[in-house]
């Protein structure tokens, strides 16, 4: 069984299902999380796939959303078709590096006293419940904190607060991509 997903601007999952499924006999699963269109995938909507899915096929030119579904399903091989370059590639993700970076961030956070909590304000990337949860946990631990709202995260902005360890309440993969700036 194949799992097919796409970026917002590519609305061809139903065509892929018809072509691959009907003509070639593939069983294709196309996800839908309301209010997204069929096959549309965001970092925060990446599902854990059923056990019988044998491959991920992603239609798009970027890796962000593909990486989110790869993180959720590390044992499922992933492929990407880029409609601009017309190239079909096997994609891989550095799971060990991600886990090592997360472990290192936990060690830094355990020694830190000053934290900054970022609430992402772009689209639906910020999660107020996670933000409040982090705030409560820091208070309970007797840590100092500042609250920051950002639509986009830039390392140079975070570096202005040199004695602060940053926590993000936005989509986890955003923290992974800014791994040198977050604990």
Short mmCIF file of N, CA and C in Angstrom, two decimals:
data_model
loop_
_atom_site.label_atom_id
_atom_site.label_comp_id
_atom_site.label_asym_id
_atom_site.label_seq_id
_atom_site.Cartn_x
_atom_site.Cartn_y
_atom_site.Cartn_z
N UNK A 1 0.85 -1.17 0.00
CA UNK A 1 0.00 0.00 0.00
C UNK A 1 0.89 1.23 0.00
N UNK A 2 0.55 2.22 -0.81
CA UNK A 2 1.28 3.48 -0.89
C UNK A 2 0.52 4.57 -0.15
N UNK A 3 1.25 5.48 0.47
CA UNK A 3 0.68 6.66 1.10
C UNK A 3 1.05 7.84 0.22
N UNK A 4 0.07 8.56 -0.29
CA UNK A 4 0.33 9.70 -1.19
C UNK A 4 -0.06 10.99 -0.50
N UNK A 5 0.84 11.98 -0.56
CA UNK A 5 0.59 13.30 0.03
C UNK A 5 1.20 14.35 -0.86
N UNK A 6 0.84 15.63 -0.60
CA UNK A 6 1.28 16.70 -1.49
C UNK A 6 1.40 18.01 -0.74
N UNK A 7 2.04 19.00 -1.40
CA UNK A 7 2.02 20.37 -0.93
C UNK A 7 0.71 20.99 -1.39
N UNK A 8 0.32 22.08 -0.76
CA UNK A 8 -0.96 22.73 -1.02
C UNK A 8 -1.22 23.00 -2.49
N UNK A 9 -0.22 23.52 -3.20
CA UNK A 9 -0.46 23.97 -4.57
C UNK A 9 -0.60 22.84 -5.58
N UNK A 10 -0.32 21.61 -5.19
CA UNK A 10 -0.42 20.50 -6.13
C UNK A 10 -1.64 19.66 -5.80
N UNK A 11 -2.65 19.74 -6.62
CA UNK A 11 -3.94 19.09 -6.34
C UNK A 11 -4.13 17.84 -7.20
N UNK A 12 -3.11 17.03 -7.32
CA UNK A 12 -3.18 15.91 -8.24
C UNK A 12 -3.20 14.55 -7.56
N UNK A 13 -3.42 14.49 -6.25
CA UNK A 13 -3.41 13.20 -5.57
C UNK A 13 -4.48 12.27 -6.12
N UNK A 14 -5.65 12.82 -6.43
CA UNK A 14 -6.71 11.97 -6.97
C UNK A 14 -6.33 11.41 -8.33
N UNK A 15 -5.57 12.18 -9.12
CA UNK A 15 -5.09 11.70 -10.43
C UNK A 15 -4.07 10.59 -10.21
N UNK A 16 -3.14 10.79 -9.27
CA UNK A 16 -2.15 9.76 -8.97
C UNK A 16 -2.82 8.48 -8.49
N UNK A 17 -3.85 8.62 -7.67
CA UNK A 17 -4.56 7.44 -7.19
C UNK A 17 -5.22 6.71 -8.35
N UNK A 18 -5.84 7.44 -9.25
CA UNK A 18 -6.49 6.83 -10.40
C UNK A 18 -5.46 6.15 -11.30
N UNK A 19 -4.38 6.87 -11.61
CA UNK A 19 -3.37 6.34 -12.54
C UNK A 19 -2.62 5.15 -11.94
N UNK A 20 -2.09 5.32 -10.74
CA UNK A 20 -1.31 4.25 -10.12
C UNK A 20 -2.20 3.11 -9.62
N UNK A 21 -3.32 3.50 -9.03
CA UNK A 21 -4.20 2.49 -8.48
C UNK A 21 -4.95 1.71 -9.53
N UNK A 22 -5.64 2.43 -10.41
CA UNK A 22 -6.46 1.78 -11.42
C UNK A 22 -5.66 1.03 -12.47
N UNK A 23 -4.68 1.68 -13.04
CA UNK A 23 -3.93 1.08 -14.16
C UNK A 23 -2.86 0.11 -13.71
N UNK A 24 -2.29 0.34 -12.53
CA UNK A 24 -1.15 -0.47 -12.11
C UNK A 24 -1.42 -1.33 -10.88
N UNK A 25 -2.61 -1.24 -10.34
CA UNK A 25 -3.00 -2.11 -9.25
C UNK A 25 -2.47 -1.77 -7.87
N UNK A 26 -1.93 -0.55 -7.68
CA UNK A 26 -1.47 -0.15 -6.36
C UNK A 26 -2.66 0.24 -5.49
N UNK A 27 -2.59 -0.12 -4.21
CA UNK A 27 -3.57 0.34 -3.24
C UNK A 27 -3.00 1.62 -2.64
N UNK A 28 -3.69 2.74 -2.80
CA UNK A 28 -3.16 4.04 -2.40
C UNK A 28 -4.04 4.67 -1.34
N UNK A 29 -3.41 5.12 -0.25
CA UNK A 29 -4.10 5.84 0.82
C UNK A 29 -3.79 7.32 0.64
N UNK A 30 -4.82 8.15 0.62
CA UNK A 30 -4.64 9.60 0.53
C UNK A 30 -5.23 10.21 1.79
N UNK A 31 -4.40 10.87 2.62
CA UNK A 31 -4.88 11.40 3.89
C UNK A 31 -5.73 12.65 3.72
N UNK A 32 -6.54 12.92 4.71
CA UNK A 32 -7.23 14.21 4.75
C UNK A 32 -7.49 14.58 6.20
N UNK A 33 -6.94 15.71 6.61
CA UNK A 33 -7.21 16.29 7.92
C UNK A 33 -7.99 17.57 7.68
N UNK A 34 -9.19 17.63 8.23
CA UNK A 34 -10.03 18.81 8.04
C UNK A 34 -9.34 20.03 8.63
N UNK A 35 -9.31 21.17 8.00
CA UNK A 35 -10.02 21.57 6.78
C UNK A 35 -9.18 21.44 5.51
N UNK A 36 -8.11 20.66 5.54
CA UNK A 36 -7.22 20.54 4.39
C UNK A 36 -7.86 19.73 3.27
N UNK A 37 -7.35 19.92 2.07
CA UNK A 37 -7.85 19.16 0.93
C UNK A 37 -7.26 17.75 0.95
N UNK A 38 -7.88 16.80 0.24
CA UNK A 38 -7.35 15.43 0.22
C UNK A 38 -5.89 15.41 -0.23
N UNK A 39 -5.07 14.73 0.54
CA UNK A 39 -3.66 14.61 0.21
C UNK A 39 -2.79 15.73 0.74
N UNK A 40 -3.39 16.84 1.15
CA UNK A 40 -2.61 17.98 1.65
C UNK A 40 -2.03 17.63 3.01
N UNK A 41 -0.76 17.93 3.18
CA UNK A 41 -0.05 17.56 4.38
C UNK A 41 0.66 18.77 4.95
N UNK A 42 0.50 19.00 6.24
CA UNK A 42 1.24 20.03 6.96
C UNK A 42 2.11 19.33 7.99
N UNK A 43 3.13 20.04 8.47
CA UNK A 43 4.00 19.44 9.47
C UNK A 43 3.26 18.96 10.70
N UNK A 44 2.23 19.70 11.11
CA UNK A 44 1.50 19.34 12.32
C UNK A 44 0.38 18.33 12.07
N UNK A 45 0.15 17.94 10.80
CA UNK A 45 -0.91 16.97 10.52
C UNK A 45 -0.35 15.65 10.01
N UNK A 46 0.96 15.46 10.07
CA UNK A 46 1.56 14.23 9.57
C UNK A 46 1.09 13.04 10.41
N UNK A 47 0.47 12.06 9.76
CA UNK A 47 -0.07 10.92 10.51
C UNK A 47 0.95 9.82 10.74
N UNK A 48 0.69 9.00 11.75
CA UNK A 48 1.36 7.72 11.88
C UNK A 48 0.60 6.79 10.95
N UNK A 49 1.31 6.17 10.02
CA UNK A 49 0.66 5.39 8.96
C UNK A 49 0.30 3.99 9.42
N UNK A 50 -0.74 3.41 8.79
CA UNK A 50 -1.08 2.01 9.08
C UNK A 50 0.10 1.09 8.76
N UNK A 51 0.17 -0.04 9.44
CA UNK A 51 1.29 -0.97 9.28
C UNK A 51 1.45 -1.50 7.86
N UNK A 52 0.36 -1.55 7.09
CA UNK A 52 0.46 -2.12 5.74
C UNK A 52 0.92 -1.12 4.68
N UNK A 53 1.22 0.11 5.07
CA UNK A 53 1.77 1.08 4.11
C UNK A 53 3.24 0.73 3.89
N UNK A 54 3.63 0.55 2.63
CA UNK A 54 4.99 0.13 2.30
C UNK A 54 5.85 1.26 1.76
N UNK A 55 5.26 2.39 1.40
CA UNK A 55 6.04 3.52 0.88
C UNK A 55 5.23 4.80 0.98
N UNK A 56 5.97 5.90 1.13
CA UNK A 56 5.39 7.25 1.11
C UNK A 56 5.77 7.86 -0.23
N UNK A 57 4.79 8.40 -0.95
CA UNK A 57 5.06 9.11 -2.20
C UNK A 57 4.56 10.53 -2.00
N UNK A 58 5.48 11.49 -2.12
CA UNK A 58 5.17 12.89 -1.84
C UNK A 58 5.31 13.72 -3.11
N UNK A 59 4.31 14.53 -3.39
CA UNK A 59 4.30 15.40 -4.56
C UNK A 59 4.57 16.83 -4.10
N UNK A 60 5.73 17.37 -4.44
CA UNK A 60 6.07 18.73 -4.03
C UNK A 60 7.54 19.02 -4.28
N UNK A 61 7.89 20.30 -4.10
CA UNK A 61 9.27 20.70 -4.37
C UNK A 61 10.09 20.95 -3.11
N UNK A 62 9.48 20.91 -1.95
CA UNK A 62 10.20 21.14 -0.70
C UNK A 62 10.27 19.87 0.13
N UNK A 63 10.99 19.95 1.25
CA UNK A 63 11.13 18.76 2.12
C UNK A 63 10.42 18.90 3.45
N UNK A 64 10.03 20.10 3.83
CA UNK A 64 9.51 20.34 5.18
C UNK A 64 8.37 19.38 5.55
N UNK A 65 7.33 19.34 4.73
CA UNK A 65 6.17 18.51 5.05
C UNK A 65 6.48 17.03 4.88
N UNK A 66 7.30 16.70 3.90
CA UNK A 66 7.73 15.32 3.73
C UNK A 66 8.50 14.85 4.96
N UNK A 67 9.40 15.70 5.47
CA UNK A 67 10.17 15.33 6.66
C UNK A 67 9.26 15.04 7.84
N UNK A 68 8.18 15.79 7.97
CA UNK A 68 7.28 15.57 9.11
C UNK A 68 6.67 14.17 9.06
N UNK A 69 6.27 13.71 7.88
CA UNK A 69 5.69 12.37 7.78
C UNK A 69 6.79 11.31 7.90
N UNK A 70 8.01 11.62 7.47
CA UNK A 70 9.13 10.69 7.64
C UNK A 70 9.46 10.52 9.12
N UNK A 71 9.43 11.61 9.88
CA UNK A 71 9.70 11.54 11.32
C UNK A 71 8.66 10.68 12.02
N UNK A 72 7.41 10.82 11.62
CA UNK A 72 6.33 10.03 12.24
C UNK A 72 6.41 8.55 11.86
N UNK A 73 7.08 8.24 10.74
CA UNK A 73 7.09 6.88 10.21
C UNK A 73 8.50 6.49 9.77
N UNK A 74 9.43 6.35 10.72
CA UNK A 74 10.84 6.16 10.36
C UNK A 74 11.15 4.88 9.60
N UNK A 75 10.30 3.88 9.67
CA UNK A 75 10.61 2.61 8.98
C UNK A 75 10.01 2.52 7.58
N UNK A 76 9.25 3.54 7.16
CA UNK A 76 8.61 3.50 5.84
C UNK A 76 9.47 4.29 4.84
N UNK A 77 9.90 3.66 3.74
CA UNK A 77 10.69 4.40 2.74
C UNK A 77 9.88 5.53 2.12
N UNK A 78 10.55 6.64 1.86
CA UNK A 78 9.86 7.82 1.31
C UNK A 78 10.45 8.20 -0.05
N UNK A 79 9.56 8.63 -0.93
CA UNK A 79 9.94 9.07 -2.27
C UNK A 79 9.29 10.42 -2.53
N UNK A 80 9.95 11.22 -3.34
CA UNK A 80 9.42 12.54 -3.67
C UNK A 80 9.44 12.73 -5.18
N UNK A 81 8.31 13.22 -5.68
CA UNK A 81 8.27 13.65 -7.08
C UNK A 81 8.18 15.17 -7.09
N UNK A 82 9.18 15.81 -7.71
CA UNK A 82 9.19 17.26 -7.84
C UNK A 82 8.62 17.62 -9.21
N UNK A 83 7.43 18.21 -9.24
CA UNK A 83 6.80 18.51 -10.53
C UNK A 83 7.51 19.59 -11.34
N UNK A 84 8.35 20.39 -10.69
CA UNK A 84 9.08 21.43 -11.42
C UNK A 84 10.27 20.85 -12.16
N UNK A 85 11.04 20.02 -11.47
CA UNK A 85 12.21 19.41 -12.11
C UNK A 85 11.88 18.09 -12.79
N UNK A 86 10.70 17.55 -12.47
CA UNK A 86 10.25 16.26 -12.99
C UNK A 86 11.19 15.13 -12.59
N UNK A 87 11.68 15.23 -11.36
CA UNK A 87 12.60 14.23 -10.83
C UNK A 87 11.91 13.47 -9.69
N UNK A 88 12.06 12.15 -9.71
CA UNK A 88 11.52 11.27 -8.68
C UNK A 88 12.71 10.74 -7.89
N UNK A 89 12.74 10.99 -6.57
CA UNK A 89 13.90 10.63 -5.75
C UNK A 89 13.50 9.83 -4.52
N UNK A 90 14.43 9.02 -4.04
CA UNK A 90 14.29 8.34 -2.76
C UNK A 90 14.82 9.31 -1.72
N UNK A 91 14.05 9.59 -0.68
CA UNK A 91 14.43 10.56 0.33
C UNK A 91 14.78 9.85 1.64
N UNK A 92 15.71 10.43 2.36
CA UNK A 92 16.13 9.89 3.65
C UNK A 92 16.16 11.01 4.69
N UNK A 93 16.06 10.61 5.95
CA UNK A 93 16.08 11.58 7.04
C UNK A 93 17.10 11.12 8.08
N UNK A 94 17.83 12.03 8.66
CA UNK A 94 18.86 11.71 9.66
C UNK A 94 18.26 11.53 11.04
N UNK A 95 17.62 10.39 11.27
CA UNK A 95 16.95 10.15 12.55
C UNK A 95 17.92 10.14 13.72
N UNK A 96 19.06 9.49 13.56
CA UNK A 96 20.03 9.43 14.65
C UNK A 96 20.53 10.82 15.04
N UNK A 97 20.81 11.65 14.04
CA UNK A 97 21.25 13.02 14.31
C UNK A 97 20.16 13.80 15.04
N UNK A 98 18.91 13.64 14.59
CA UNK A 98 17.80 14.32 15.24
C UNK A 98 17.70 13.91 16.71
N UNK A 99 17.78 12.61 16.97
CA UNK A 99 17.68 12.13 18.35
C UNK A 99 18.87 12.60 19.18
N UNK A 100 20.07 12.58 18.61
CA UNK A 100 21.25 13.09 19.32
C UNK A 100 21.08 14.57 19.66
N UNK A 101 20.58 15.36 18.71
CA UNK A 101 20.37 16.79 18.95
C UNK A 101 19.31 17.03 20.02
N UNK A 102 18.27 16.23 20.01
CA UNK A 102 17.23 16.39 21.03
C UNK A 102 17.76 16.01 22.42
N UNK A 103 18.57 14.94 22.49
CA UNK A 103 19.17 14.57 23.78
C UNK A 103 20.08 15.68 24.29
N UNK A 104 20.89 16.24 23.40
CA UNK A 104 21.80 17.33 23.79
C UNK A 104 21.02 18.54 24.27
N UNK A 105 19.90 18.85 23.62
CA UNK A 105 19.07 19.98 24.02
C UNK A 105 18.48 19.75 25.41
N UNK A 106 18.10 18.52 25.71
CA UNK A 106 17.56 18.20 27.03
C UNK A 106 18.63 18.42 28.10
N UNK A 107 19.86 18.00 27.80
CA UNK A 107 20.96 18.20 28.76
C UNK A 107 21.21 19.68 29.02
N UNK A 108 21.18 20.51 27.98
CA UNK A 108 21.37 21.95 28.13
C UNK A 108 20.23 22.53 28.98
N UNK A 109 19.01 22.12 28.69
CA UNK A 109 17.85 22.64 29.41
C UNK A 109 17.89 22.28 30.90
N UNK A 110 18.41 21.11 31.22
CA UNK A 110 18.48 20.69 32.62
C UNK A 110 19.40 21.60 33.44
N UNK A 111 20.38 22.22 32.80
CA UNK A 111 21.32 23.10 33.50
C UNK A 111 20.93 24.58 33.43
N UNK A 112 19.94 24.92 32.64
CA UNK A 112 19.60 26.33 32.40
C UNK A 112 18.68 26.89 33.48
N UNK A 113 18.78 28.22 33.67
CA UNK A 113 17.91 28.92 34.60
C UNK A 113 16.99 29.92 33.91
N UNK A 114 17.41 30.44 32.75
CA UNK A 114 16.65 31.45 32.02
C UNK A 114 16.13 30.87 30.71
N UNK A 115 14.82 30.98 30.53
CA UNK A 115 14.21 30.43 29.33
C UNK A 115 13.39 31.49 28.61
N UNK A 116 13.35 31.38 27.32
CA UNK A 116 12.44 32.15 26.49
C UNK A 116 11.49 31.18 25.84
N UNK A 117 10.20 31.47 25.91
CA UNK A 117 9.20 30.62 25.26
C UNK A 117 8.68 31.36 24.05
N UNK A 118 8.76 30.71 22.90
CA UNK A 118 8.29 31.33 21.65
C UNK A 118 6.93 30.76 21.29
N UNK A 119 5.99 31.66 21.04
CA UNK A 119 4.71 31.27 20.48
C UNK A 119 4.73 31.69 19.02
N UNK A 120 4.71 30.71 18.13
CA UNK A 120 4.69 31.00 16.71
C UNK A 120 3.36 31.62 16.31
N UNK A 121 3.40 32.72 15.56
CA UNK A 121 2.17 33.43 15.19
C UNK A 121 1.82 33.28 13.71
N UNK A 122 2.60 32.52 12.96
CA UNK A 122 2.34 32.35 11.53
C UNK A 122 1.33 31.23 11.33
N UNK A 123 0.19 31.55 10.76
CA UNK A 123 -0.83 30.54 10.50
C UNK A 123 -1.23 29.81 11.77
N UNK A 124 -1.16 28.50 11.72
CA UNK A 124 -1.54 27.67 12.87
C UNK A 124 -0.32 27.05 13.55
N UNK A 125 0.84 27.67 13.36
CA UNK A 125 2.06 27.06 13.88
C UNK A 125 2.19 27.19 15.39
N UNK A 126 1.60 28.20 15.97
CA UNK A 126 1.69 28.36 17.42
C UNK A 126 0.59 27.58 18.11
N UNK A 127 0.91 27.03 19.26
CA UNK A 127 -0.08 26.28 20.01
C UNK A 127 -0.13 26.87 21.42
N UNK A 128 -1.20 27.61 21.70
CA UNK A 128 -1.32 28.31 22.99
C UNK A 128 -1.35 27.33 24.16
N UNK A 129 -1.93 26.16 23.97
CA UNK A 129 -1.99 25.17 25.06
C UNK A 129 -0.59 24.68 25.42
N UNK A 130 0.23 24.39 24.40
CA UNK A 130 1.61 23.97 24.66
C UNK A 130 2.38 25.10 25.30
N UNK A 131 2.18 26.32 24.81
CA UNK A 131 2.83 27.51 25.36
C UNK A 131 2.51 27.63 26.86
N UNK A 132 1.24 27.54 27.21
CA UNK A 132 0.82 27.64 28.61
C UNK A 132 1.37 26.49 29.45
N UNK A 133 1.41 25.30 28.87
CA UNK A 133 1.96 24.13 29.57
C UNK A 133 3.44 24.34 29.89
N UNK A 134 4.21 24.80 28.90
CA UNK A 134 5.63 25.07 29.11
C UNK A 134 5.83 26.14 30.18
N UNK A 135 5.01 27.17 30.11
CA UNK A 135 5.08 28.26 31.09
C UNK A 135 4.84 27.73 32.50
N UNK A 136 3.83 26.91 32.66
CA UNK A 136 3.49 26.34 33.97
C UNK A 136 4.63 25.46 34.49
N UNK A 137 5.19 24.62 33.63
CA UNK A 137 6.28 23.73 34.05
C UNK A 137 7.52 24.52 34.47
N UNK A 138 7.82 25.60 33.77
CA UNK A 138 8.96 26.44 34.15
C UNK A 138 8.72 27.11 35.49
N UNK A 139 7.49 27.58 35.71
CA UNK A 139 7.14 28.20 37.00
C UNK A 139 7.31 27.19 38.13
N UNK A 140 6.79 25.98 37.92
CA UNK A 140 6.88 24.93 38.93
C UNK A 140 8.34 24.59 39.25
N UNK A 141 9.21 24.69 38.25
CA UNK A 141 10.63 24.37 38.44
C UNK A 141 11.42 25.56 38.97
N UNK A 142 10.75 26.71 39.18
CA UNK A 142 11.42 27.89 39.70
C UNK A 142 12.36 28.56 38.70
N UNK A 143 12.09 28.41 37.44
CA UNK A 143 12.94 29.00 36.39
C UNK A 143 12.40 30.37 35.99
N UNK A 144 13.32 31.24 35.52
CA UNK A 144 12.93 32.55 34.99
C UNK A 144 12.60 32.39 33.51
N UNK A 145 11.67 33.24 33.04
CA UNK A 145 11.28 33.11 31.63
C UNK A 145 10.83 34.44 31.05
N UNK A 146 10.92 34.51 29.74
CA UNK A 146 10.33 35.61 28.99
C UNK A 146 9.44 34.99 27.91
N UNK A 147 8.40 35.72 27.54
CA UNK A 147 7.47 35.27 26.51
C UNK A 147 7.71 36.07 25.25
N UNK A 148 7.79 35.38 24.10
CA UNK A 148 8.04 36.06 22.83
C UNK A 148 7.09 35.50 21.78
N UNK A 149 6.47 36.42 21.02
CA UNK A 149 5.63 36.03 19.89
C UNK A 149 6.40 36.34 18.62
N UNK A 150 6.56 35.34 17.75
CA UNK A 150 7.28 35.53 16.49
C UNK A 150 6.54 34.86 15.34
N UNK A 151 6.45 35.56 14.22
CA UNK A 151 5.86 34.95 13.04
C UNK A 151 6.88 34.08 12.32
N UNK A 152 8.14 34.43 12.45
CA UNK A 152 9.21 33.65 11.84
C UNK A 152 10.40 33.68 12.80
N UNK A 153 11.11 32.58 12.87
CA UNK A 153 12.20 32.46 13.83
C UNK A 153 13.53 32.65 13.10
N UNK A 154 14.30 33.62 13.57
CA UNK A 154 15.61 33.90 12.99
C UNK A 154 16.66 33.76 14.08
N UNK A 155 17.74 33.06 13.77
CA UNK A 155 18.81 32.82 14.75
C UNK A 155 19.39 34.12 15.28
N UNK A 156 19.53 35.14 14.41
CA UNK A 156 20.12 36.40 14.88
C UNK A 156 19.22 37.11 15.90
N UNK A 157 17.91 36.96 15.78
CA UNK A 157 17.01 37.54 16.78
C UNK A 157 17.18 36.82 18.13
N UNK A 158 17.24 35.50 18.08
CA UNK A 158 17.38 34.73 19.31
C UNK A 158 18.73 34.99 19.97
N UNK A 159 19.76 35.21 19.17
CA UNK A 159 21.11 35.45 19.70
C UNK A 159 21.21 36.75 20.49
N UNK A 160 20.27 37.68 20.29
CA UNK A 160 20.27 38.93 21.05
C UNK A 160 20.04 38.67 22.54
N UNK A 161 19.45 37.53 22.85
CA UNK A 161 19.21 37.13 24.24
C UNK A 161 20.23 36.04 24.59
N UNK A 162 21.46 36.44 24.86
CA UNK A 162 22.56 35.47 24.98
C UNK A 162 22.44 34.52 26.17
N UNK A 163 21.78 34.92 27.23
CA UNK A 163 21.71 34.06 28.41
C UNK A 163 20.40 33.28 28.50
N UNK A 164 19.67 33.23 27.39
CA UNK A 164 18.36 32.58 27.38
C UNK A 164 18.41 31.28 26.59
N UNK A 165 17.80 30.24 27.15
CA UNK A 165 17.61 28.98 26.42
C UNK A 165 16.19 29.01 25.86
N UNK A 166 16.04 28.76 24.58
CA UNK A 166 14.76 28.93 23.90
C UNK A 166 13.95 27.66 23.83
N UNK A 167 12.65 27.80 24.11
CA UNK A 167 11.67 26.72 23.94
C UNK A 167 10.67 27.19 22.90
N UNK A 168 10.34 26.32 21.98
CA UNK A 168 9.35 26.67 20.96
C UNK A 168 8.07 25.89 21.17
N UNK A 169 6.94 26.56 21.04
CA UNK A 169 5.65 25.87 21.14
C UNK A 169 5.06 25.65 19.76
N UNK A 170 5.85 25.91 18.74
CA UNK A 170 5.38 25.73 17.37
C UNK A 170 5.62 24.29 16.93
N UNK A 171 5.41 24.03 15.67
CA UNK A 171 5.57 22.69 15.11
C UNK A 171 6.97 22.18 15.44
N UNK A 172 7.07 20.95 15.92
CA UNK A 172 8.32 20.40 16.40
C UNK A 172 9.43 20.44 15.36
N UNK A 173 9.12 20.18 14.10
CA UNK A 173 10.16 20.16 13.08
C UNK A 173 10.81 21.53 12.91
N UNK A 174 10.07 22.61 13.23
CA UNK A 174 10.67 23.94 13.17
C UNK A 174 11.78 24.04 14.21
N UNK A 175 11.54 23.49 15.40
CA UNK A 175 12.59 23.46 16.41
C UNK A 175 13.77 22.62 15.95
N UNK A 176 13.49 21.50 15.29
CA UNK A 176 14.58 20.66 14.79
C UNK A 176 15.42 21.39 13.76
N UNK A 177 14.78 22.14 12.89
CA UNK A 177 15.52 22.86 11.85
C UNK A 177 16.33 24.00 12.44
N UNK A 178 15.93 24.51 13.60
CA UNK A 178 16.66 25.57 14.29
C UNK A 178 17.37 24.99 15.50
N UNK A 179 17.83 23.75 15.39
CA UNK A 179 18.30 22.99 16.54
C UNK A 179 19.42 23.66 17.32
N UNK A 180 20.20 24.51 16.71
CA UNK A 180 21.26 25.18 17.46
C UNK A 180 20.73 26.31 18.33
N UNK A 181 19.46 26.65 18.17
CA UNK A 181 18.88 27.77 18.90
C UNK A 181 17.88 27.34 19.96
N UNK A 182 17.49 26.07 19.98
CA UNK A 182 16.45 25.61 20.89
C UNK A 182 16.95 24.53 21.82
N UNK A 183 16.33 24.48 23.00
CA UNK A 183 16.55 23.36 23.91
C UNK A 183 15.28 22.55 23.95
#
